[in-house]
Amino acid sequence: MADSKNFIEQIIDEELKEGGRVYGKKIHTRFPPEPNGYLHIGHAKALEIDFGTAEEYNGLCNLRMDDTNPTKEDEEFVEAIKEDIHWLGHDWDDRFFYASEYFEKMYEFAIELINKGLAYVCELTPDQMRDMRGDTKTPAVSPYRDRPIEESLDLFKRMRAGEFEDGKMTLRAKIDLASGNFNMRDPVIYRINHLPHHRTGTEWCIYPMYDFAHPIEDALEGITHSLCSLEFESHRPLYDWVVNNISVETKPRQIEFARLGITHTVLSKRKLRAMIEAGIVTGWDDPRMPTLCGLRRRGYTPASIHNFSARNGVAKVNSVVDFAFLEYCLREDLNDHAQRAMAVLKPVKLIIDNYPEGSSEEFDVENNPKDENAGTRKVTFSRELWIESEDFMEEPAPKYFRLFPGNEVRLKSAYVVKCVSCDHDADGNVTAVHCTYDPESRGGNTADGRKIKSTIHWVDANNCVDGEIRLYDRLFTTEQPDLADCNYLDFINPDSLEVIKGAKLEKFLENTQPEDRFQFLRTGYFCADSKDSSPEHLVFNRAVSLKDSYKPE
RNA sequence: UGCCGAAUUGUGUAACGGUAGCACACCGGUCUCUGACACCGUUUGUCAAGGUUCGAAUCCUUGUUCGGCAGCCA
């Protein structure tokens, strides 16, 4: 009851019972990305299901590049994909494969099918084939269907030998031209493509189609459960047809699950690429991107993504999960583990009128109240500090209980101060806030026990470092920019990035390393940018803000 | 309209013939040296109509709605 099984696990449980299909066997899955783009948060769900299910049953999961189409794939994505998966904490030991490793075997299986009278070489052009596909009431047609086996054999060998140009002919499975399932209307299983492949070079000029290749890849690797997304559901009969008609020892089972959608973003590679090309984002790893490398650069942790994926559940209805849930999972993880620091994003000077000029002192500040072992650090304090401009209002709004003339607040871990006045420039902007401090409140507690409603963060103006802060917002202004009847580019959020140059940071942050994560008190969780941050020029990305229940007016 | 699949609160899911539960979001409150975290609470749901049954989200029938397939993509 604690954690109920999803429908895939229920199926596996059944099959594992005595007499079941995989009784006594080790559960074996695979994650088969096509190396033509970067992994995104949607893949994290597939990773969770493929690797996670294997782990749960103490089984194995292979990583396999599904590289059967040389026009789309490239080696450049392979390493990035491996890195992202490792980053998430999954591993495949020595079971890393390319579908292209099986090209020779696939070819032999194709010959087997021809010999069994279950495949034939068809000379229809792509246009002709489409025209002869038929419709819901009319069966498809191929004039080459009853070609003698010997002839198909000869032609198929010559296809491989490179005698024919692209598109000239195909190898088709002989199944059912009248099937209501169009995937079964004698699907093409080999096409000619005179293009070098990123792995096999010019060795081949014919390439197997997914529907033929995938079940073979699974069968050859001893995969017991081939878990894939819903759009392959109507391909399952073909998957089964292939494994049942070729000579393989194990017959894997395909089970489909719903893809993950997420609000306020798009996940199609095409659309993500278009946003890069349009300059809306800076690249695949732009911190606003839903790619794994983008989320990583933004400050997301593997644990947060893992929890998100695991808690979304597995079903057969396509779902769109609220982005807020992903954010929740990040806060949850970082709240427990992130080092705290004080950083003033939009500074205004606070001058303590009754604090001795030129003097200074140190306070101990907790590194993480959620972690007893995190210890404390020293923070210096002097007459002039930086505070958040939002933490002062000359004329306070209702229910505002931070700094305003006459009000007391606590400076985190330091003193209680009382606001007395503020300075303005010629335009009326506040240039400095004046206050007095209560010397008896050293450390933050009042001597007379009076309650201080608000505690604000601060930075010593005489001992701090400057930094650049990048604040991010949703990429799209609407929950589902992906909906069919609209153009997603119309909903780009023009304010998805705000750059703050002159933030004032606690001194120790100057030693920050790329990808270090912090909670900046009261403003959110931040991550040192992996590309742009250096000790000379600190750059922090806000991964997610803290929740804020203060609502003006 | 051929074939396949799916419908449980705003969102995502659980309940497998026996009290419709959980998480996020929302709203309200308690607590607080982070208006965070934590804790407590309110509101909101079984697509529809029939049927079987002592009892139906669950089984049956019909209907409705939504998604997928009809690339020499995966």
PDB file of C-alpha atoms in Angstrom, chain A residues 66-283:
ATOM      1  CA  ASP A  66      19.067   3.799 -31.900  1.00  0.00           C
ATOM      2  CA  ASP A  67      21.035   4.888 -34.928  1.00  0.00           C
ATOM      3  CA  THR A  68      19.282   3.332 -37.885  1.00  0.00           C
ATOM      4  CA  ASN A  69      18.823   6.531 -39.883  1.00  0.00           C
ATOM      5  CA  PRO A  70      22.077   8.170 -41.027  1.00  0.00           C
ATOM      6  CA  THR A  71      20.314  11.292 -42.285  1.00  0.00           C
ATOM      7  CA  LYS A  72      19.445  12.415 -38.782  1.00  0.00           C
ATOM      8  CA  GLU A  73      21.986  11.087 -36.379  1.00  0.00           C
ATOM      9  CA  ASP A  74      25.328  12.281 -35.249  1.00  0.00           C
ATOM     10  CA  GLU A  75      28.075  11.140 -32.925  1.00  0.00           C
ATOM     11  CA  GLU A  76      28.183  14.573 -31.292  1.00  0.00           C
ATOM     12  CA  PHE A  77      25.062  13.754 -29.305  1.00  0.00           C
ATOM     13  CA  VAL A  78      26.244  10.400 -28.041  1.00  0.00           C
ATOM     14  CA  GLU A  79      28.633  11.662 -25.385  1.00  0.00           C
ATOM     15  CA  ALA A  80      26.186  14.327 -24.261  1.00  0.00           C
ATOM     16  CA  ILE A  81      23.474  11.726 -23.821  1.00  0.00           C
ATOM     17  CA  LYS A  82      25.764   9.457 -21.812  1.00  0.00           C
ATOM     18  CA  GLU A  83      26.854  12.332 -19.627  1.00  0.00           C
ATOM     19  CA  ASP A  84      23.292  13.382 -18.879  1.00  0.00           C
ATOM     20  CA  ILE A  85      22.291   9.850 -17.936  1.00  0.00           C
ATOM     21  CA  HIS A  86      25.318   9.416 -15.704  1.00  0.00           C
ATOM     22  CA  TRP A  87      24.605  12.761 -14.119  1.00  0.00           C
ATOM     23  CA  LEU A  88      21.150  11.510 -13.190  1.00  0.00           C
ATOM     24  CA  GLY A  89      22.799   8.564 -11.503  1.00  0.00           C
ATOM     25  CA  HIS A  90      22.024   5.706 -13.868  1.00  0.00           C
ATOM     26  CA  ASP A  91      24.616   3.311 -15.166  1.00  0.00           C
ATOM     27  CA  TRP A  92      24.759   0.564 -17.774  1.00  0.00           C
ATOM     28  CA  ASP A  93      28.124  -1.027 -16.922  1.00  0.00           C
ATOM     29  CA  ASP A  94      29.509  -2.490 -20.138  1.00  0.00           C
ATOM     30  CA  ARG A  95      26.134  -2.739 -21.795  1.00  0.00           C
ATOM     31  CA  PHE A  96      26.390   0.195 -24.133  1.00  0.00           C
ATOM     32  CA  PHE A  97      25.335  -0.605 -27.676  1.00  0.00           C
ATOM     33  CA  TYR A  98      24.568   0.877 -31.042  1.00  0.00           C
ATOM     34  CA  ALA A  99      21.705  -0.450 -33.105  1.00  0.00           C
ATOM     35  CA  SER A 100      24.115  -0.220 -36.016  1.00  0.00           C
ATOM     36  CA  GLU A 101      26.160  -3.043 -34.491  1.00  0.00           C
ATOM     37  CA  TYR A 102      23.381  -5.378 -35.580  1.00  0.00           C
ATOM     38  CA  PHE A 103      23.121  -4.293 -39.198  1.00  0.00           C
ATOM     39  CA  GLU A 104      24.615  -7.538 -40.495  1.00  0.00           C
ATOM     40  CA  LYS A 105      22.280  -9.666 -38.390  1.00  0.00           C
ATOM     41  CA  MET A 106      19.308  -7.576 -39.395  1.00  0.00           C
ATOM     42  CA  TYR A 107      20.242  -8.131 -42.986  1.00  0.00           C
ATOM     43  CA  GLU A 108      20.319 -11.876 -42.397  1.00  0.00           C
ATOM     44  CA  PHE A 109      16.915 -11.771 -40.752  1.00  0.00           C
ATOM     45  CA  ALA A 110      15.602  -9.880 -43.745  1.00  0.00           C
ATOM     46  CA  ILE A 111      16.918 -12.648 -45.999  1.00  0.00           C
ATOM     47  CA  GLU A 112      15.183 -15.145 -43.745  1.00  0.00           C
ATOM     48  CA  LEU A 113      11.899 -13.338 -44.173  1.00  0.00           C
ATOM     49  CA  ILE A 114      12.282 -13.237 -47.932  1.00  0.00           C
ATOM     50  CA  ASN A 115      13.026 -16.942 -47.987  1.00  0.00           C
ATOM     51  CA  LYS A 116       9.913 -17.599 -45.955  1.00  0.00           C
ATOM     52  CA  GLY A 117       7.884 -15.605 -48.433  1.00  0.00           C
ATOM     53  CA  LEU A 118       7.298 -12.959 -45.772  1.00  0.00           C
ATOM     54  CA  ALA A 119       9.100 -10.066 -47.437  1.00  0.00           C
ATOM     55  CA  TYR A 120       9.519  -8.797 -50.977  1.00  0.00           C
ATOM     56  CA  VAL A 121      11.297  -6.092 -52.855  1.00  0.00           C
ATOM     57  CA  CYS A 122       8.916  -3.376 -53.972  1.00  0.00           C
ATOM     58  CA  GLU A 123       9.704  -0.875 -56.695  1.00  0.00           C
ATOM     59  CA  LEU A 124       7.040   1.657 -55.921  1.00  0.00           C
ATOM     60  CA  THR A 125       8.337   5.207 -55.541  1.00  0.00           C
ATOM     61  CA  PRO A 126       7.522   6.999 -52.295  1.00  0.00           C
ATOM     62  CA  ASP A 127       4.773   8.941 -54.042  1.00  0.00           C
ATOM     63  CA  GLN A 128       3.290   5.865 -55.621  1.00  0.00           C
ATOM     64  CA  MET A 129       3.369   4.009 -52.360  1.00  0.00           C
ATOM     65  CA  ARG A 130       1.503   6.791 -50.645  1.00  0.00           C
ATOM     66  CA  ASP A 131      -1.074   6.871 -53.390  1.00  0.00           C
ATOM     67  CA  MET A 132      -1.528   3.131 -53.175  1.00  0.00           C
ATOM     68  CA  ARG A 133      -1.680   3.035 -49.391  1.00  0.00           C
ATOM     69  CA  GLY A 134      -5.453   2.920 -49.568  1.00  0.00           C
ATOM     70  CA  ASP A 135      -7.713   4.290 -46.889  1.00  0.00           C
ATOM     71  CA  THR A 136      -9.917   2.991 -44.130  1.00  0.00           C
ATOM     72  CA  LYS A 137     -12.110   1.211 -46.663  1.00  0.00           C
ATOM     73  CA  THR A 138      -9.687   0.500 -49.496  1.00  0.00           C
ATOM     74  CA  PRO A 139      -6.794  -1.910 -49.108  1.00  0.00           C
ATOM     75  CA  ALA A 140      -3.296  -0.935 -50.157  1.00  0.00           C
ATOM     76  CA  VAL A 141      -1.822  -2.225 -53.394  1.00  0.00           C
ATOM     77  CA  SER A 142       1.599  -3.293 -54.523  1.00  0.00           C
ATOM     78  CA  PRO A 143       2.116  -4.819 -57.950  1.00  0.00           C
ATOM     79  CA  TYR A 144       5.342  -6.374 -56.692  1.00  0.00           C
ATOM     80  CA  ARG A 145       3.787  -8.299 -53.864  1.00  0.00           C
ATOM     81  CA  ASP A 146       3.830 -11.662 -55.580  1.00  0.00           C
ATOM     82  CA  ARG A 147       7.278 -11.355 -56.976  1.00  0.00           C
ATOM     83  CA  PRO A 148       9.079 -14.734 -56.791  1.00  0.00           C
ATOM     84  CA  ILE A 149      11.270 -15.272 -53.765  1.00  0.00           C
ATOM     85  CA  GLU A 150      14.373 -15.743 -55.896  1.00  0.00           C
ATOM     86  CA  GLU A 151      13.784 -12.409 -57.581  1.00  0.00           C
ATOM     87  CA  SER A 152      13.386 -10.557 -54.293  1.00  0.00           C
ATOM     88  CA  LEU A 153      16.464 -12.270 -52.954  1.00  0.00           C
ATOM     89  CA  ASP A 154      18.475 -11.169 -55.943  1.00  0.00           C
ATOM     90  CA  LEU A 155      17.163  -7.635 -55.888  1.00  0.00           C
ATOM     91  CA  PHE A 156      17.686  -7.242 -52.130  1.00  0.00           C
ATOM     92  CA  LYS A 157      21.306  -8.379 -52.448  1.00  0.00           C
ATOM     93  CA  ARG A 158      21.799  -5.897 -55.251  1.00  0.00           C
ATOM     94  CA  MET A 159      20.193  -3.183 -53.122  1.00  0.00           C
ATOM     95  CA  ARG A 160      22.864  -3.857 -50.558  1.00  0.00           C
ATOM     96  CA  ALA A 161      25.544  -3.900 -53.262  1.00  0.00           C
ATOM     97  CA  GLY A 162      24.612  -0.365 -54.152  1.00  0.00           C
ATOM     98  CA  GLU A 163      23.222  -1.010 -57.604  1.00  0.00           C
ATOM     99  CA  PHE A 164      20.190   1.180 -57.103  1.00  0.00           C
ATOM    100  CA  GLU A 165      19.753   4.788 -56.254  1.00  0.00           C
ATOM    101  CA  ASP A 166      17.882   6.152 -53.231  1.00  0.00           C
ATOM    102  CA  GLY A 167      14.144   5.628 -53.317  1.00  0.00           C
ATOM    103  CA  LYS A 168      14.300   3.210 -56.197  1.00  0.00           C
ATOM    104  CA  MET A 169      13.128   0.209 -54.219  1.00  0.00           C
ATOM    105  CA  THR A 170      12.371  -1.028 -50.730  1.00  0.00           C
ATOM    106  CA  LEU A 171      12.059  -4.262 -48.880  1.00  0.00           C
ATOM    107  CA  ARG A 172       8.564  -4.705 -47.552  1.00  0.00           C
ATOM    108  CA  ALA A 173       7.152  -7.136 -45.028  1.00  0.00           C
ATOM    109  CA  LYS A 174       4.321  -9.175 -46.518  1.00  0.00           C
ATOM    110  CA  ILE A 175       1.599  -8.940 -43.935  1.00  0.00           C
ATOM    111  CA  ASP A 176      -1.862  -7.592 -44.714  1.00  0.00           C
ATOM    112  CA  LEU A 177      -2.657  -4.929 -47.267  1.00  0.00           C
ATOM    113  CA  ALA A 178      -6.184  -4.611 -45.956  1.00  0.00           C
ATOM    114  CA  SER A 179      -5.374  -4.259 -42.261  1.00  0.00           C
ATOM    115  CA  GLY A 180      -7.216  -1.577 -40.353  1.00  0.00           C
ATOM    116  CA  ASN A 181      -3.866  -0.915 -38.745  1.00  0.00           C
ATOM    117  CA  PHE A 182      -1.912   0.882 -41.448  1.00  0.00           C
ATOM    118  CA  ASN A 183       1.367  -0.185 -39.910  1.00  0.00           C
ATOM    119  CA  MET A 184       0.536  -3.709 -41.009  1.00  0.00           C
ATOM    120  CA  ARG A 185      -0.159  -2.821 -44.651  1.00  0.00           C
ATOM    121  CA  ASP A 186       3.100  -4.349 -45.860  1.00  0.00           C
ATOM    122  CA  PRO A 187       5.368  -1.880 -44.078  1.00  0.00           C
ATOM    123  CA  VAL A 188       8.719  -0.939 -45.551  1.00  0.00           C
ATOM    124  CA  ILE A 189      11.479  -2.579 -43.536  1.00  0.00           C
ATOM    125  CA  TYR A 190      14.524  -1.532 -45.577  1.00  0.00           C
ATOM    126  CA  ARG A 191      15.182   1.581 -47.610  1.00  0.00           C
ATOM    127  CA  ILE A 192      18.099   2.638 -49.760  1.00  0.00           C
ATOM    128  CA  ASN A 193      20.134   5.556 -48.522  1.00  0.00           C
ATOM    129  CA  HIS A 194      23.542   6.335 -49.961  1.00  0.00           C
ATOM    130  CA  LEU A 195      24.718   8.391 -47.052  1.00  0.00           C
ATOM    131  CA  PRO A 196      27.622   7.712 -44.718  1.00  0.00           C
ATOM    132  CA  HIS A 197      26.589   6.534 -41.291  1.00  0.00           C
ATOM    133  CA  HIS A 198      28.306   8.011 -38.220  1.00  0.00           C
ATOM    134  CA  ARG A 199      29.411   4.546 -37.111  1.00  0.00           C
ATOM    135  CA  THR A 200      29.470   2.256 -40.121  1.00  0.00           C
ATOM    136  CA  GLY A 201      30.659   4.799 -42.636  1.00  0.00           C
ATOM    137  CA  THR A 202      29.939   3.738 -46.204  1.00  0.00           C
ATOM    138  CA  GLU A 203      29.664   0.044 -45.442  1.00  0.00           C
ATOM    139  CA  TRP A 204      25.923   0.155 -45.948  1.00  0.00           C
ATOM    140  CA  CYS A 205      23.633   1.892 -48.379  1.00  0.00           C
ATOM    141  CA  ILE A 206      20.490   0.178 -47.147  1.00  0.00           C
ATOM    142  CA  TYR A 207      19.155   0.821 -43.663  1.00  0.00           C
ATOM    143  CA  PRO A 208      16.485  -0.986 -41.639  1.00  0.00           C
ATOM    144  CA  MET A 209      13.379   0.861 -40.528  1.00  0.00           C
ATOM    145  CA  TYR A 210      12.625   1.285 -36.829  1.00  0.00           C
ATOM    146  CA  ASP A 211       9.744  -1.189 -36.864  1.00  0.00           C
ATOM    147  CA  PHE A 212      11.999  -3.920 -38.157  1.00  0.00           C
ATOM    148  CA  ALA A 213      15.171  -2.968 -36.342  1.00  0.00           C
ATOM    149  CA  HIS A 214      13.886  -2.313 -32.858  1.00  0.00           C
ATOM    150  CA  PRO A 215      12.382  -5.714 -32.061  1.00  0.00           C
ATOM    151  CA  ILE A 216      15.554  -7.343 -33.393  1.00  0.00           C
ATOM    152  CA  GLU A 217      17.770  -5.141 -31.231  1.00  0.00           C
ATOM    153  CA  ASP A 218      15.663  -6.036 -28.218  1.00  0.00           C
ATOM    154  CA  ALA A 219      15.634  -9.732 -28.999  1.00  0.00           C
ATOM    155  CA  LEU A 220      19.374  -9.928 -29.602  1.00  0.00           C
ATOM    156  CA  GLU A 221      20.119  -8.219 -26.309  1.00  0.00           C
ATOM    157  CA  GLY A 222      17.779 -10.490 -24.391  1.00  0.00           C
ATOM    158  CA  ILE A 223      15.491  -7.665 -23.427  1.00  0.00           C
ATOM    159  CA  THR A 224      12.460  -8.976 -21.553  1.00  0.00           C
ATOM    160  CA  HIS A 225      10.466  -5.755 -21.509  1.00  0.00           C
ATOM    161  CA  SER A 226      10.684  -3.098 -24.147  1.00  0.00           C
ATOM    162  CA  LEU A 227       9.119  -0.069 -22.543  1.00  0.00           C
ATOM    163  CA  CYS A 228       8.254   2.767 -24.889  1.00  0.00           C
ATOM    164  CA  SER A 229       5.867   5.635 -25.323  1.00  0.00           C
ATOM    165  CA  LEU A 230       2.255   5.525 -26.360  1.00  0.00           C
ATOM    166  CA  GLU A 231       2.669   6.425 -29.996  1.00  0.00           C
ATOM    167  CA  PHE A 232       4.158   2.979 -30.620  1.00  0.00           C
ATOM    168  CA  GLU A 233       1.069   1.222 -29.413  1.00  0.00           C
ATOM    169  CA  SER A 234      -0.253   0.612 -32.891  1.00  0.00           C
ATOM    170  CA  HIS A 235       3.186  -0.635 -33.901  1.00  0.00           C
ATOM    171  CA  ARG A 236       3.095  -3.429 -31.351  1.00  0.00           C
ATOM    172  CA  PRO A 237       1.425  -5.945 -33.707  1.00  0.00           C
ATOM    173  CA  LEU A 238       4.298  -5.370 -36.099  1.00  0.00           C
ATOM    174  CA  TYR A 239       6.834  -5.664 -33.303  1.00  0.00           C
ATOM    175  CA  ASP A 240       5.326  -9.005 -32.375  1.00  0.00           C
ATOM    176  CA  TRP A 241       5.140 -10.070 -36.017  1.00  0.00           C
ATOM    177  CA  VAL A 242       8.866  -9.503 -36.399  1.00  0.00           C
ATOM    178  CA  VAL A 243       9.964 -11.411 -33.304  1.00  0.00           C
ATOM    179  CA  ASN A 244       7.604 -14.234 -34.160  1.00  0.00           C
ATOM    180  CA  ASN A 245       8.800 -14.639 -37.730  1.00  0.00           C
ATOM    181  CA  ILE A 246      12.551 -14.511 -37.362  1.00  0.00           C
ATOM    182  CA  SER A 247      14.813 -17.025 -35.653  1.00  0.00           C
ATOM    183  CA  VAL A 248      15.506 -15.505 -32.283  1.00  0.00           C
ATOM    184  CA  GLU A 249      15.512 -17.327 -28.988  1.00  0.00           C
ATOM    185  CA  THR A 250      13.941 -14.734 -26.738  1.00  0.00           C
ATOM    186  CA  LYS A 251      10.841 -12.784 -27.500  1.00  0.00           C
ATOM    187  CA  PRO A 252      10.685  -9.433 -25.782  1.00  0.00           C
ATOM    188  CA  ARG A 253       7.395  -7.780 -24.931  1.00  0.00           C
ATOM    189  CA  GLN A 254       6.650  -4.165 -25.737  1.00  0.00           C
ATOM    190  CA  ILE A 255       4.648  -2.163 -23.209  1.00  0.00           C
ATOM    191  CA  GLU A 256       3.700   1.434 -23.845  1.00  0.00           C
ATOM    192  CA  PHE A 257       3.304   4.257 -21.370  1.00  0.00           C
ATOM    193  CA  ALA A 258       2.325   7.908 -21.636  1.00  0.00           C
ATOM    194  CA  ARG A 259       4.923  10.556 -22.259  1.00  0.00           C
ATOM    195  CA  LEU A 260       5.462  13.352 -19.829  1.00  0.00           C
ATOM    196  CA  GLY A 261       4.317  16.833 -20.654  1.00  0.00           C
ATOM    197  CA  ILE A 262       5.078  19.835 -18.513  1.00  0.00           C
ATOM    198  CA  THR A 263       3.428  23.232 -18.359  1.00  0.00           C
ATOM    199  CA  HIS A 264       4.942  26.466 -19.650  1.00  0.00           C
ATOM    200  CA  THR A 265       7.380  24.774 -21.998  1.00  0.00           C
ATOM    201  CA  VAL A 266       7.697  22.635 -25.101  1.00  0.00           C
ATOM    202  CA  LEU A 267       9.593  19.367 -25.325  1.00  0.00           C
ATOM    203  CA  SER A 268       9.864  18.605 -29.006  1.00  0.00           C
ATOM    204  CA  LYS A 269      13.424  18.633 -30.272  1.00  0.00           C
ATOM    205  CA  ARG A 270      12.321  20.525 -33.345  1.00  0.00           C
ATOM    206  CA  LYS A 271      10.748  23.333 -31.336  1.00  0.00           C
ATOM    207  CA  LEU A 272      13.598  23.546 -28.880  1.00  0.00           C
ATOM    208  CA  ARG A 273      16.024  23.791 -31.761  1.00  0.00           C
ATOM    209  CA  ALA A 274      13.916  26.494 -33.359  1.00  0.00           C
ATOM    210  CA  MET A 275      14.118  28.569 -30.198  1.00  0.00           C
ATOM    211  CA  ILE A 276      17.875  28.304 -30.223  1.00  0.00           C
ATOM    212  CA  GLU A 277      18.057  29.280 -33.861  1.00  0.00           C
ATOM    213  CA  ALA A 278      15.728  32.214 -33.291  1.00  0.00           C
ATOM    214  CA  GLY A 279      17.998  33.441 -30.507  1.00  0.00           C
ATOM    215  CA  ILE A 280      15.281  33.159 -27.893  1.00  0.00           C
ATOM    216  CA  VAL A 281      17.632  31.100 -25.780  1.00  0.00           C
ATOM    217  CA  THR A 282      21.391  30.787 -26.001  1.00  0.00           C
ATOM    218  CA  GLY A 283      21.692  27.055 -26.571  1.00  0.00           C
TER     219      GLY A 283
END
